[in-house]
Amino acid sequence: MKKLVMIGNGMAGVRTIEEILKISQNQFEITIFGQEPYPNYNRIKLSNILQGDTSFEDIIINPIDWYKENHIQLFTGESVTHIDVDSKKVMSDQGREVEYDDIIIATGSNSFILPIPGADKKGVTGFRDIHDCEMMIKSADEYKKAVVIGGGLLGLEAARGLLNLGMKVDVVHLMPHLMERQLDSTAAAMLKKELEAQGMNFLMEKESVEILGDERVTGLRFKDGSETEADLIVMSIGIRSNTDVARRSGIYVNRGIVVNDFMETSVPNVYAVGECAEHREIVYGLVAPLYEQGKILATRICGVVGEPYKGSVTGTQLKVAGVDLYSAGEIFEDTTTKAIKVHNEFDGVYKKILIRNNTVVGVVLYGDTKDSTKLFRMLTKKEDISGMTSVSILQSEGTGGSDDVSSMPADELICGCNGVTKGAIVNAIQTQGLTTLDQVSHCTNAGRSCGRCKPVVSQILAHTLGDKFDAAAATKTSLCGCTTLSRDEVIAEIKEKGLTSIKEVMNVLGWNNEEGCTKCRPAINYYLGMIYMDAYKDERDSRLVNEKMHANIQKDGTYSVVPRMYGGVTSAADLKKIADVAEKYNVPLVKLTGGQRIGLFGVKKEDLPGMWEELDMPSGYAYGKTLRTVKTCVGAQFCRYGTQDSMALGIALEKKFERLDTPHKVKMGVSACPRNCSEAGIKDIGFVGIDGGWEIYVAGNGGVDLRPGDLLFTVKTEEEVLEMTGAYLQYYRETANYLERTSKWLERMGLDHVKEVLVNEETRKELNERMNQTLKKYTDPWDEAIHIEEIQDKYYAKHTIMVGSDRK
Ligand SMILES: Cc1cc2nc3c(=O)[nH]c(=O)nc-3n(C[C@H](O)[C@H](O)[C@H](O)COP(=O)(O)OP(=O)(O)OC[C@H]3O[C@@H](n4cnc5c(N)ncnc54)[C@H](O)[C@@H]3O)c2cc1C
Ligand SMILES: NC(=O)c1ccc[n+]([C@@H]2O[C@H](COP(=O)([O-])OP(=O)(O)OC[C@H]3O[C@@H](n4cnc5c(N)ncnc54)[C@H](O)[C@@H]3O)[C@@H](O)[C@H]2O)c1
Ligand code: SF4
Ligand code: FES
């Protein structure tokens, strides 16, 4: 097999790998380096996250198990620093060297940061990745006033997000009108009016010259001497191709890495794709052309004869609620163009179509973008419109309903991001028996990026299926692409038909992929365990990779070992054992974890069973969808403020619920007084001691989606705490989607509803009975690995291959 290395784990690069895998599954041994510490995610949706429409977990495109399933070695949080093009090797910032036969550079872009005094102060950021997005969300918690520099697509989407987060927002723009690359002055003025009505304040034609403040930003000064206050400054004034590695490695770079029509760089076997690549002097900054490039590169690299890349015409839309605009091609009239313009001020609609030599060369639409696909088709196909009148060009083909899609030609582009036509969608629906939007997206890619084409895809689905179309079923979220059934339907069928194994579920319920996938297999395994309590035999091989190994895989392929320390309490004897094991096995890192225990990092797979045996401590399940830790403060036993025994409660909780399978990880915290030293307010379940009892907080989250817990109930005794916790956890287990954190689950179910369920004594009793029956089945997995040779051979022998890390 040839060795293929890819630098950059972003949208264009990983799509190229998907295209390669479609052509050939076993031509390459693939290694990917990604600077960011995540699997491939949908960068486009960072705007939606900032605007509060989605969560970080929902924007992962290819989870870690996808890489594993496709035998891709992934190094996250690791940058390639140099390519030695003579010896065909890459070097990483962590000293790793990997050989290649072919290499793809897909390093994307960086935000352009204005080189003005103060640009390095705290509170100044670009808007490019999850880290930037997190920083903005955190700032909005603490500060009030944001300034966005740049009134382009990115700046306006950022500004809308910051408004949603409760900040006051100024948008500073250099030019006389907004989005001057996409809109003419009329459309830009309409946009500005709408955004002002939404609460944005615009400072137009302002040149920023200095960022004010000491350590952190306090304001921004302009060339005309005026100033504006700022606690946060977001620079969205364009991007610059990330060409550092290529430049350092002697590959020809202009604005981007220069490639020919087959995405080949100046050096043999070195290719570039995405925003880092410059093709015919153009560097693209939207996914549609980058995905086209990816397709062409995939055929080239697989040795398949294919079309060359000839460049792309792009169309853009702004992802801000209440704004409907579209722009493609040219936007300004000149002596060679004729324009058709409609400006209906009353309805807030503006349309301008630019025509040259009887073909459409530019489109600007504001307020009504229904005809954007038709006009984009005319533009890209250079359709001769000499036989048409201005009215027929501008006239909407209908009202946007399914009648309209019937009159669309098969080659009309429906999903601009992914280049999917109506014909391709209809064909997939008919030949593969698709009935839901999810399935169409899975099979054709339509809707997988910005998502704005989903309503039209849905209309095509309705029109193609005719009477067989079931609107409720079509929009429901199926468990995964292997089935049309939702989570609730699968569970109902399991119960009704008495299905008892994953295979049986898939066979009886007509899975379209007999092996299932990384999304449905662990989910069904969990649901079966939840339904059949102690009777179900767990299918270990269907679990996510870290759970299968009972250890977290680290980015370099080694593992971590975190033994249980109930309530964060340890002893001299346990500490000695840990120290001995760390010394004997040359453990490179011994570290206190955030959950009050000790982690041994960098352990070789084959050393795991031996270490576990010598430790002789239970698994801390630091890798599992289960109870992770119960963090406690010292409480009434030692602290003078403590009103309750937090350590004893924490230990009792951890001993009772350890190993329990839950839809996602669960963390608890117990503080003995409202000073809350164990941060119980940001745990899935947190307990705060008060005079005469405990407050129980639920659905807190201290991770990516920061959320304070809600007060569920106040109870008097430790027994009541355990009873309420049992009932709450069991209700979560029975009603949550697999991989849904308690914070998301509670928001979906509603706090009042959950309270109503749990306040009923009879219901609480039943939930606890089912919980207790389930708890009977668990044994310690490390103990099993020590004593069962078969398990040692299968999972921990040197030759078995595991990839990446499951970060969730
Ligand atoms: C907030 C936001 C909203 C957007 N909205 C839209 C939209 O609505 N529609 C649209 O079409 N486009 C949109 N875009 C643009 C789109 O996201 C990009 O065009 C696309 O992500 C580019 O893909 P890429 O693979 O070239 O680069 P990226 O997705 O940036 O991936 C490059 C990856 O390479 C990594 N990397 C860089 N150097 C190294 C190295 N030396 N070693 C290892 N890894 C490295 C980077 O960390 C990065 O993860 C948006 C962008 C942003 C930021
Ligand atoms: N909806 C979408 O399609 C979408 C959304 C977000 C980002 N993106 C992409 O992300 C990339 C980055 O977007 P962007 O908006 O930063 O880039 P951009 O180049 O499209 O726009 C930058 C804007 O900043 C203005 N500007 C430049 N210097 C300035 C200064 N000193 N002060 C004030 N304003 C200044 C420019 O006049 C321009 O309007 C682009 O490739 C864009 O296509 C697309
Ligand atoms: S939470 Fe209260 S009781 Fe516990 S350590 Fe802090 S101050 Fe002491
Ligand atoms: S148009 Fe963006 S996902 Fe379809």
PDB file of C-alpha atoms and ligand atoms in Angstrom, residues 44 287 317 414-420 445-454 457, ligand 4:
ATOM      1  CA  ILE A  44     -19.132  26.976   8.835  1.00  0.00           C
ATOM      2  CA  VAL A 287     -16.415  25.292   0.702  1.00  0.00           C
ATOM      3  CA  GLN A 317     -25.489  33.988   1.526  1.00  0.00           C
ATOM      4  CA  ILE A 414     -29.667  22.398  -5.155  1.00  0.00           C
ATOM      5  CA  CYS A 415     -26.818  22.218  -2.685  1.00  0.00           C
ATOM      6  CA  GLY A 416     -24.292  24.872  -3.626  1.00  0.00           C
ATOM      7  CA  CYS A 417     -21.792  23.857  -0.955  1.00  0.00           C
ATOM      8  CA  ASN A 418     -21.579  20.250  -2.075  1.00  0.00           C
ATOM      9  CA  GLY A 419     -22.368  20.620  -5.776  1.00  0.00           C
ATOM     10  CA  VAL A 420     -25.459  18.366  -5.672  1.00  0.00           C
ATOM     11  CA  ASN A 445     -23.840  15.115   0.799  1.00  0.00           C
ATOM     12  CA  ALA A 446     -26.648  17.662   0.155  1.00  0.00           C
ATOM     13  CA  GLY A 447     -27.153  19.726   3.301  1.00  0.00           C
ATOM     14  CA  ARG A 448     -23.971  18.566   5.039  1.00  0.00           C
ATOM     15  CA  SER A 449     -22.305  21.995   5.187  1.00  0.00           C
ATOM     16  CA  CYS A 450     -24.165  25.306   5.731  1.00  0.00           C
ATOM     17  CA  GLY A 451     -27.541  23.529   5.670  1.00  0.00           C
ATOM     18  CA  ARG A 452     -29.442  26.251   3.814  1.00  0.00           C
ATOM     19  CA  CYS A 453     -30.508  23.909   1.010  1.00  0.00           C
ATOM     20  CA  LYS A 454     -32.371  21.588   3.386  1.00  0.00           C
ATOM     21  CA  VAL A 457     -34.078  19.030  -0.536  1.00  0.00           C
TER      22      VAL A 457
HETATM   23  S1  FES B   4     -26.121  24.748   0.246  1.00  0.00           S
HETATM   24 FE1  FES B   4     -24.785  24.608   1.973  1.00  0.00          FE
HETATM   25  S2  FES B   4     -25.142  22.568   2.663  1.00  0.00           S
HETATM   26 FE2  FES B   4     -26.329  22.682   0.878  1.00  0.00          FE
END
